[in-house]
Amino acid sequence: DTAVSQTPKYLVTQMGNDKSIKCEQNLGHDTMYWYKQDSKKFLKIMFSYNNKELIINETVPNRFSPKSPDKAHLNLHINSLELGDSAVYFCASSPLGGLEFFGPGTRLTVL
Amino acid sequence: DAKTTQPPSMDCAEGRAANLPCNHSTISGNEYVYWYRQIHSQGPQYIIHGLKNNETNEMASLIITEDRKSSTLILPHATLRDTAVYYCIVSPPYNTDKLIFGTGTRLQVFP
């Protein structure tokens, strides 16, 4: 199936740990994104990559580091996890300037 | 900040038309109106978009006022599976920038 996929779907971890969320799209899109949806359901952009290059880096702590090994992947690595990082993280992709397609989300719970 | 205003919630009887309004009084001439929805625990899903003409696809219709300061998303025959949060977003086309999601309208379709 053509889609945006994320792994894992659920991630439960302790404060202070380092974790990664993987995202892959097989749609041939040039641009990939990470969004964060908090407990109040606000959905906000974190990062945007176009052809492996960082375009947008909103005000996100530098504990968050996106990595794009190739155009089809944009992984999110988080260092020293904090309670406030608990949220649902969505990966998305789009053709250049086109419509965004979202992944199913990764629910991160920091204990 | 989101450039759109939507009612926080609406109800609709199954089989009836759901009309979801959106105000975007500061929309720029080159900005499109996009509608996404987010069903519980899933990623946002694209529905429809338009510039100034009314648009229709297999999911919905989009009615944009002549002055483009507001629009209405119409789900002609709402089903229980249409229960979701609906987001109205304005954004220029061919924009590699992020989508700015507001708080959306929570549509509850009841039997």
PDB file of C-alpha atoms in Angstrom:
ATOM      1  CA  ASP A   1       0.000   0.000   0.000  1.00  0.00           C
ATOM      2  CA  THR A   2       1.182   3.496  -0.771  1.00  0.00           C
ATOM      3  CA  ALA A   3       1.255   5.457   2.418  1.00  0.00           C
ATOM      4  CA  VAL A   4       3.093   7.253   5.139  1.00  0.00           C
ATOM      5  CA  SER A   5       4.048   4.803   7.856  1.00  0.00           C
ATOM      6  CA  GLN A   6       5.455   5.330  11.319  1.00  0.00           C
ATOM      7  CA  THR A   7       6.970   3.021  13.895  1.00  0.00           C
ATOM      8  CA  PRO A   8       6.326   2.407  16.653  1.00  0.00           C
ATOM      9  CA  LYS A   9       2.646   3.193  17.080  1.00  0.00           C
ATOM     10  CA  TYR A  10       3.014   3.387  20.853  1.00  0.00           C
ATOM     11  CA  LEU A  11       6.118   4.238  22.824  1.00  0.00           C
ATOM     12  CA  VAL A  12       6.267   4.240  26.612  1.00  0.00           C
ATOM     13  CA  THR A  13       9.548   5.201  28.237  1.00  0.00           C
ATOM     14  CA  GLN A  14      11.141   6.709  31.317  1.00  0.00           C
ATOM     15  CA  MET A  15      12.272  10.291  31.736  1.00  0.00           C
ATOM     16  CA  GLY A  16      15.826  10.838  30.654  1.00  0.00           C
ATOM     17  CA  ASN A  17      15.866   8.100  28.032  1.00  0.00           C
ATOM     18  CA  ASP A  18      16.693   8.600  24.359  1.00  0.00           C
ATOM     19  CA  LYS A  19      14.225   7.304  21.782  1.00  0.00           C
ATOM     20  CA  SER A  20      13.618   7.397  18.048  1.00  0.00           C
ATOM     21  CA  ILE A  21      10.504   7.368  15.917  1.00  0.00           C
ATOM     22  CA  LYS A  22      10.811   6.256  12.326  1.00  0.00           C
ATOM     23  CA  CYS A  23       8.852   7.516   9.354  1.00  0.00           C
ATOM     24  CA  GLU A  24       8.787   6.249   5.812  1.00  0.00           C
ATOM     25  CA  GLN A  25       6.777   7.322   2.793  1.00  0.00           C
ATOM     26  CA  ASN A  26       6.550   5.449  -0.492  1.00  0.00           C
ATOM     27  CA  LEU A  27       4.623   8.176  -2.288  1.00  0.00           C
ATOM     28  CA  GLY A  28       7.677   9.639  -3.965  1.00  0.00           C
ATOM     29  CA  HIS A  29       7.156  12.946  -2.187  1.00  0.00           C
ATOM     30  CA  ASP A  30       9.904  15.529  -1.875  1.00  0.00           C
ATOM     31  CA  THR A  31       8.911  17.031   1.449  1.00  0.00           C
ATOM     32  CA  MET A  32       8.442  15.396   4.840  1.00  0.00           C
ATOM     33  CA  TYR A  33       7.294  16.837   8.138  1.00  0.00           C
ATOM     34  CA  TRP A  34       7.002  16.105  11.813  1.00  0.00           C
ATOM     35  CA  TYR A  35       4.023  17.451  13.750  1.00  0.00           C
ATOM     36  CA  LYS A  36       3.289  17.243  17.456  1.00  0.00           C
ATOM     37  CA  GLN A  37      -0.240  16.973  18.841  1.00  0.00           C
ATOM     38  CA  ASP A  38      -0.461  17.701  22.540  1.00  0.00           C
ATOM     39  CA  SER A  39      -3.028  16.638  25.113  1.00  0.00           C
ATOM     40  CA  LYS A  40      -5.257  19.547  24.137  1.00  0.00           C
ATOM     41  CA  LYS A  41      -5.246  18.258  20.556  1.00  0.00           C
ATOM     42  CA  PHE A  42      -3.319  21.231  19.155  1.00  0.00           C
ATOM     43  CA  LEU A  43      -1.412  20.050  16.102  1.00  0.00           C
ATOM     44  CA  LYS A  44       1.790  21.997  15.434  1.00  0.00           C
ATOM     45  CA  ILE A  45       4.608  21.679  12.973  1.00  0.00           C
ATOM     46  CA  MET A  46       8.019  20.794  14.342  1.00  0.00           C
ATOM     47  CA  PHE A  47      10.226  20.208  11.312  1.00  0.00           C
ATOM     48  CA  SER A  48      10.044  20.162   7.562  1.00  0.00           C
ATOM     49  CA  TYR A  49      12.570  18.562   5.225  1.00  0.00           C
ATOM     50  CA  ASN A  50      12.736  18.930   1.465  1.00  0.00           C
ATOM     51  CA  ASN A  51      14.942  16.458  -0.358  1.00  0.00           C
ATOM     52  CA  LYS A  52      16.825  15.668   2.826  1.00  0.00           C
ATOM     53  CA  GLU A  53      17.430  19.306   3.661  1.00  0.00           C
ATOM     54  CA  LEU A  54      15.952  21.049   6.683  1.00  0.00           C
ATOM     55  CA  ILE A  55      13.504  23.786   5.713  1.00  0.00           C
ATOM     56  CA  ILE A  56      11.578  24.510   8.867  1.00  0.00           C
ATOM     57  CA  ASN A  57      12.675  24.170  12.431  1.00  0.00           C
ATOM     58  CA  GLU A  58      10.063  25.662  14.668  1.00  0.00           C
ATOM     59  CA  THR A  59      10.847  26.491  18.258  1.00  0.00           C
ATOM     60  CA  VAL A  60      11.659  22.981  19.288  1.00  0.00           C
ATOM     61  CA  PRO A  61      14.230  22.051  21.959  1.00  0.00           C
ATOM     62  CA  ASN A  62      17.474  20.843  20.482  1.00  0.00           C
ATOM     63  CA  ARG A  63      16.871  17.539  22.264  1.00  0.00           C
ATOM     64  CA  PHE A  64      14.784  16.814  19.168  1.00  0.00           C
ATOM     65  CA  SER A  65      16.890  15.972  16.150  1.00  0.00           C
ATOM     66  CA  PRO A  66      15.362  14.926  12.855  1.00  0.00           C
ATOM     67  CA  LYS A  67      17.408  12.792  10.525  1.00  0.00           C
ATOM     68  CA  SER A  68      16.674  12.187   6.874  1.00  0.00           C
ATOM     69  CA  PRO A  69      18.876   9.407   5.483  1.00  0.00           C
ATOM     70  CA  ASP A  70      17.083   9.627   2.145  1.00  0.00           C
ATOM     71  CA  LYS A  71      14.095  11.313   0.576  1.00  0.00           C
ATOM     72  CA  ALA A  72      11.717   8.579   1.705  1.00  0.00           C
ATOM     73  CA  HIS A  73      12.633   8.628   5.385  1.00  0.00           C
ATOM     74  CA  LEU A  74      12.506  11.210   8.129  1.00  0.00           C
ATOM     75  CA  ASN A  75      13.273   9.888  11.588  1.00  0.00           C
ATOM     76  CA  LEU A  76      12.855  11.792  14.820  1.00  0.00           C
ATOM     77  CA  HIS A  77      15.340  11.251  17.596  1.00  0.00           C
ATOM     78  CA  ILE A  78      14.645  12.618  21.052  1.00  0.00           C
ATOM     79  CA  ASN A  79      17.304  12.874  23.744  1.00  0.00           C
ATOM     80  CA  SER A  80      16.763  13.140  27.485  1.00  0.00           C
ATOM     81  CA  LEU A  81      13.021  12.698  27.311  1.00  0.00           C
ATOM     82  CA  GLU A  82      10.896  14.869  29.586  1.00  0.00           C
ATOM     83  CA  LEU A  83       7.329  14.502  30.836  1.00  0.00           C
ATOM     84  CA  GLY A  84       6.229  17.343  28.584  1.00  0.00           C
ATOM     85  CA  ASP A  85       7.313  15.413  25.519  1.00  0.00           C
ATOM     86  CA  SER A  86       4.335  13.102  25.972  1.00  0.00           C
ATOM     87  CA  ALA A  87       2.178  13.634  22.910  1.00  0.00           C
ATOM     88  CA  VAL A  88       1.178  12.095  19.615  1.00  0.00           C
ATOM     89  CA  TYR A  89       3.753  12.683  16.896  1.00  0.00           C
ATOM     90  CA  PHE A  90       2.646  12.670  13.281  1.00  0.00           C
ATOM     91  CA  CYS A  91       4.838  12.329  10.269  1.00  0.00           C
ATOM     92  CA  ALA A  92       3.576  13.704   6.967  1.00  0.00           C
ATOM     93  CA  SER A  93       4.781  14.045   3.415  1.00  0.00           C
ATOM     94  CA  SER A  94       3.836  16.048   0.378  1.00  0.00           C
ATOM     95  CA  PRO A  95       4.988  16.638  -3.155  1.00  0.00           C
ATOM     96  CA  LEU A  96       6.665  20.012  -3.481  1.00  0.00           C
ATOM     97  CA  GLY A  97       4.018  22.509  -2.405  1.00  0.00           C
ATOM     98  CA  GLY A  98       1.295  19.917  -2.677  1.00  0.00           C
ATOM     99  CA  LEU A  99      -1.153  18.302  -0.334  1.00  0.00           C
ATOM    100  CA  GLU A 100       0.117  16.750   2.855  1.00  0.00           C
ATOM    101  CA  PHE A 101      -0.513  13.122   3.672  1.00  0.00           C
ATOM    102  CA  PHE A 102      -0.221  12.134   7.303  1.00  0.00           C
ATOM    103  CA  GLY A 103       0.961   8.976   8.955  1.00  0.00           C
ATOM    104  CA  PRO A 104      -1.045   7.181  11.649  1.00  0.00           C
ATOM    105  CA  GLY A 105       0.827   8.796  14.522  1.00  0.00           C
ATOM    106  CA  THR A 106       3.066   7.610  17.350  1.00  0.00           C
ATOM    107  CA  ARG A 107       1.743   8.023  20.859  1.00  0.00           C
ATOM    108  CA  LEU A 108       4.690   8.787  23.132  1.00  0.00           C
ATOM    109  CA  THR A 109       4.219   8.496  26.882  1.00  0.00           C
ATOM    110  CA  VAL A 110       7.039   9.593  29.156  1.00  0.00           C
ATOM    111  CA  LEU A 111       6.790   8.331  32.725  1.00  0.00           C
TER     112      LEU A 111
ATOM    113  CA  ASP B   1      -1.432  31.344  14.761  1.00  0.00           C
ATOM    114  CA  ALA B   2      -4.273  29.902  12.731  1.00  0.00           C
ATOM    115  CA  LYS B   3      -5.864  32.322  10.293  1.00  0.00           C
ATOM    116  CA  THR B   4      -9.260  30.680  10.504  1.00  0.00           C
ATOM    117  CA  THR B   5     -12.116  30.597  12.989  1.00  0.00           C
ATOM    118  CA  GLN B   6     -14.414  27.614  13.382  1.00  0.00           C
ATOM    119  CA  PRO B   7     -17.127  26.684  15.883  1.00  0.00           C
ATOM    120  CA  PRO B   8     -15.720  24.270  18.446  1.00  0.00           C
ATOM    121  CA  SER B   9     -18.401  21.637  17.983  1.00  0.00           C
ATOM    122  CA  MET B  10     -21.441  20.656  15.949  1.00  0.00           C
ATOM    123  CA  ASP B  11     -23.933  17.810  15.900  1.00  0.00           C
ATOM    124  CA  CYS B  12     -25.541  16.219  12.883  1.00  0.00           C
ATOM    125  CA  ALA B  13     -28.066  13.433  12.457  1.00  0.00           C
ATOM    126  CA  GLU B  14     -26.956  10.474  10.400  1.00  0.00           C
ATOM    127  CA  GLY B  15     -28.077  10.787   6.790  1.00  0.00           C
ATOM    128  CA  ARG B  16     -28.478  14.528   6.981  1.00  0.00           C
ATOM    129  CA  ALA B  17     -26.141  17.114   5.487  1.00  0.00           C
ATOM    130  CA  ALA B  18     -23.432  18.446   7.767  1.00  0.00           C
ATOM    131  CA  ASN B  19     -22.519  22.069   7.054  1.00  0.00           C
ATOM    132  CA  LEU B  20     -19.301  23.166   8.718  1.00  0.00           C
ATOM    133  CA  PRO B  21     -18.550  26.896   8.566  1.00  0.00           C
ATOM    134  CA  CYS B  22     -15.174  28.582   8.573  1.00  0.00           C
ATOM    135  CA  ASN B  23     -14.244  32.244   8.736  1.00  0.00           C
ATOM    136  CA  HIS B  24     -11.035  33.397   7.102  1.00  0.00           C
ATOM    137  CA  SER B  25     -11.512  37.134   6.817  1.00  0.00           C
ATOM    138  CA  THR B  26      -7.786  37.881   6.409  1.00  0.00           C
ATOM    139  CA  ILE B  27      -7.231  35.433   3.575  1.00  0.00           C
ATOM    140  CA  SER B  28      -4.762  36.624   0.943  1.00  0.00           C
ATOM    141  CA  GLY B  29      -5.465  36.600  -2.767  1.00  0.00           C
ATOM    142  CA  ASN B  30      -3.223  33.637  -3.467  1.00  0.00           C
ATOM    143  CA  GLU B  31      -4.255  31.499  -0.516  1.00  0.00           C
ATOM    144  CA  TYR B  32      -6.350  28.402  -0.906  1.00  0.00           C
ATOM    145  CA  VAL B  33      -8.818  27.049   1.608  1.00  0.00           C
ATOM    146  CA  TYR B  34      -8.012  23.491   2.657  1.00  0.00           C
ATOM    147  CA  TRP B  35     -10.093  21.131   4.740  1.00  0.00           C
ATOM    148  CA  TYR B  36      -8.655  18.228   6.678  1.00  0.00           C
ATOM    149  CA  ARG B  37     -10.274  15.985   9.228  1.00  0.00           C
ATOM    150  CA  GLN B  38      -8.911  13.890  12.037  1.00  0.00           C
ATOM    151  CA  ILE B  39     -10.792  10.836  13.130  1.00  0.00           C
ATOM    152  CA  HIS B  40     -10.001   9.769  16.665  1.00  0.00           C
ATOM    153  CA  SER B  41      -6.492   8.324  17.038  1.00  0.00           C
ATOM    154  CA  GLN B  42      -5.668   8.719  13.353  1.00  0.00           C
ATOM    155  CA  GLY B  43      -3.597  11.171  11.364  1.00  0.00           C
ATOM    156  CA  PRO B  44      -5.272  14.127   9.658  1.00  0.00           C
ATOM    157  CA  GLN B  45      -6.868  13.255   6.321  1.00  0.00           C
ATOM    158  CA  TYR B  46      -7.199  15.628   3.387  1.00  0.00           C
ATOM    159  CA  ILE B  47     -10.786  16.288   2.293  1.00  0.00           C
ATOM    160  CA  ILE B  48     -10.929  19.077  -0.262  1.00  0.00           C
ATOM    161  CA  HIS B  49      -9.515  22.465  -1.176  1.00  0.00           C
ATOM    162  CA  GLY B  50     -10.436  25.447  -3.306  1.00  0.00           C
ATOM    163  CA  LEU B  51      -9.461  28.969  -4.277  1.00  0.00           C
ATOM    164  CA  LYS B  52     -12.642  30.817  -5.155  1.00  0.00           C
ATOM    165  CA  ASN B  53     -14.891  28.480  -7.085  1.00  0.00           C
ATOM    166  CA  ASN B  54     -17.061  25.928  -5.369  1.00  0.00           C
ATOM    167  CA  GLU B  55     -15.545  22.478  -5.407  1.00  0.00           C
ATOM    168  CA  THR B  56     -16.955  18.975  -5.091  1.00  0.00           C
ATOM    169  CA  ASN B  57     -15.345  15.580  -4.787  1.00  0.00           C
ATOM    170  CA  GLU B  58     -16.395  12.146  -3.622  1.00  0.00           C
ATOM    171  CA  MET B  59     -16.091  13.156   0.011  1.00  0.00           C
ATOM    172  CA  ALA B  60     -17.561  16.639   0.250  1.00  0.00           C
ATOM    173  CA  SER B  61     -18.432  19.970  -1.291  1.00  0.00           C
ATOM    174  CA  LEU B  62     -16.750  23.261  -0.551  1.00  0.00           C
ATOM    175  CA  ILE B  63     -18.656  26.515  -0.878  1.00  0.00           C
ATOM    176  CA  ILE B  64     -16.542  29.680  -0.792  1.00  0.00           C
ATOM    177  CA  THR B  65     -18.230  33.062  -0.525  1.00  0.00           C
ATOM    178  CA  GLU B  66     -17.650  35.566  -3.275  1.00  0.00           C
ATOM    179  CA  ASP B  67     -15.499  37.771  -1.030  1.00  0.00           C
ATOM    180  CA  ARG B  68     -13.603  34.647   0.060  1.00  0.00           C
ATOM    181  CA  LYS B  69     -13.859  35.621   3.698  1.00  0.00           C
ATOM    182  CA  SER B  70     -15.700  32.478   4.671  1.00  0.00           C
ATOM    183  CA  SER B  71     -16.433  29.000   3.445  1.00  0.00           C
ATOM    184  CA  THR B  72     -18.589  26.001   4.260  1.00  0.00           C
ATOM    185  CA  LEU B  73     -17.693  22.352   4.043  1.00  0.00           C
ATOM    186  CA  ILE B  74     -20.689  20.211   3.231  1.00  0.00           C
ATOM    187  CA  LEU B  75     -20.882  16.498   3.897  1.00  0.00           C
ATOM    188  CA  PRO B  76     -24.067  15.711   1.954  1.00  0.00           C
ATOM    189  CA  HIS B  77     -25.103  12.552   3.804  1.00  0.00           C
ATOM    190  CA  ALA B  78     -23.246  12.311   7.088  1.00  0.00           C
ATOM    191  CA  THR B  79     -22.506   8.872   8.497  1.00  0.00           C
ATOM    192  CA  LEU B  80     -21.307   7.813  11.918  1.00  0.00           C
ATOM    193  CA  ARG B  81     -17.835   7.387  10.438  1.00  0.00           C
ATOM    194  CA  ASP B  82     -17.747  11.099   9.662  1.00  0.00           C
ATOM    195  CA  THR B  83     -17.492  11.856  13.384  1.00  0.00           C
ATOM    196  CA  ALA B  84     -14.168  13.668  13.598  1.00  0.00           C
ATOM    197  CA  VAL B  85     -12.466  17.011  14.128  1.00  0.00           C
ATOM    198  CA  TYR B  86     -12.578  19.081  10.951  1.00  0.00           C
ATOM    199  CA  TYR B  87      -9.858  21.643  10.299  1.00  0.00           C
ATOM    200  CA  CYS B  88     -10.140  24.584   7.939  1.00  0.00           C
ATOM    201  CA  ILE B  89      -6.732  25.912   6.860  1.00  0.00           C
ATOM    202  CA  VAL B  90      -5.688  28.701   4.525  1.00  0.00           C
ATOM    203  CA  SER B  91      -2.364  28.429   2.786  1.00  0.00           C
ATOM    204  CA  PRO B  92      -0.761  29.544  -0.462  1.00  0.00           C
ATOM    205  CA  PRO B  93      -0.292  26.873  -3.101  1.00  0.00           C
ATOM    206  CA  TYR B  94       3.111  25.388  -3.894  1.00  0.00           C
ATOM    207  CA  ASN B  95       4.091  26.188  -0.382  1.00  0.00           C
ATOM    208  CA  THR B  96       6.695  24.047   1.314  1.00  0.00           C
ATOM    209  CA  ASP B  97       5.847  25.759   4.535  1.00  0.00           C
ATOM    210  CA  LYS B  98       3.793  24.088   7.193  1.00  0.00           C
ATOM    211  CA  LEU B  99       0.070  23.806   7.546  1.00  0.00           C
ATOM    212  CA  ILE B 100      -1.171  25.798  10.522  1.00  0.00           C
ATOM    213  CA  PHE B 101      -3.928  23.881  12.229  1.00  0.00           C
ATOM    214  CA  GLY B 102      -6.409  25.696  14.430  1.00  0.00           C
ATOM    215  CA  THR B 103      -8.658  24.083  16.987  1.00  0.00           C
ATOM    216  CA  GLY B 104     -11.091  22.776  14.383  1.00  0.00           C
ATOM    217  CA  THR B 105     -14.738  21.778  14.710  1.00  0.00           C
ATOM    218  CA  ARG B 106     -15.605  18.555  16.452  1.00  0.00           C
ATOM    219  CA  LEU B 107     -18.460  17.054  14.430  1.00  0.00           C
ATOM    220  CA  GLN B 108     -20.526  14.440  16.208  1.00  0.00           C
ATOM    221  CA  VAL B 109     -22.823  12.438  13.953  1.00  0.00           C
ATOM    222  CA  PHE B 110     -25.548  10.698  15.907  1.00  0.00           C
ATOM    223  CA  PRO B 111     -27.895   7.867  14.853  1.00  0.00           C
TER     224      PRO B 111
END
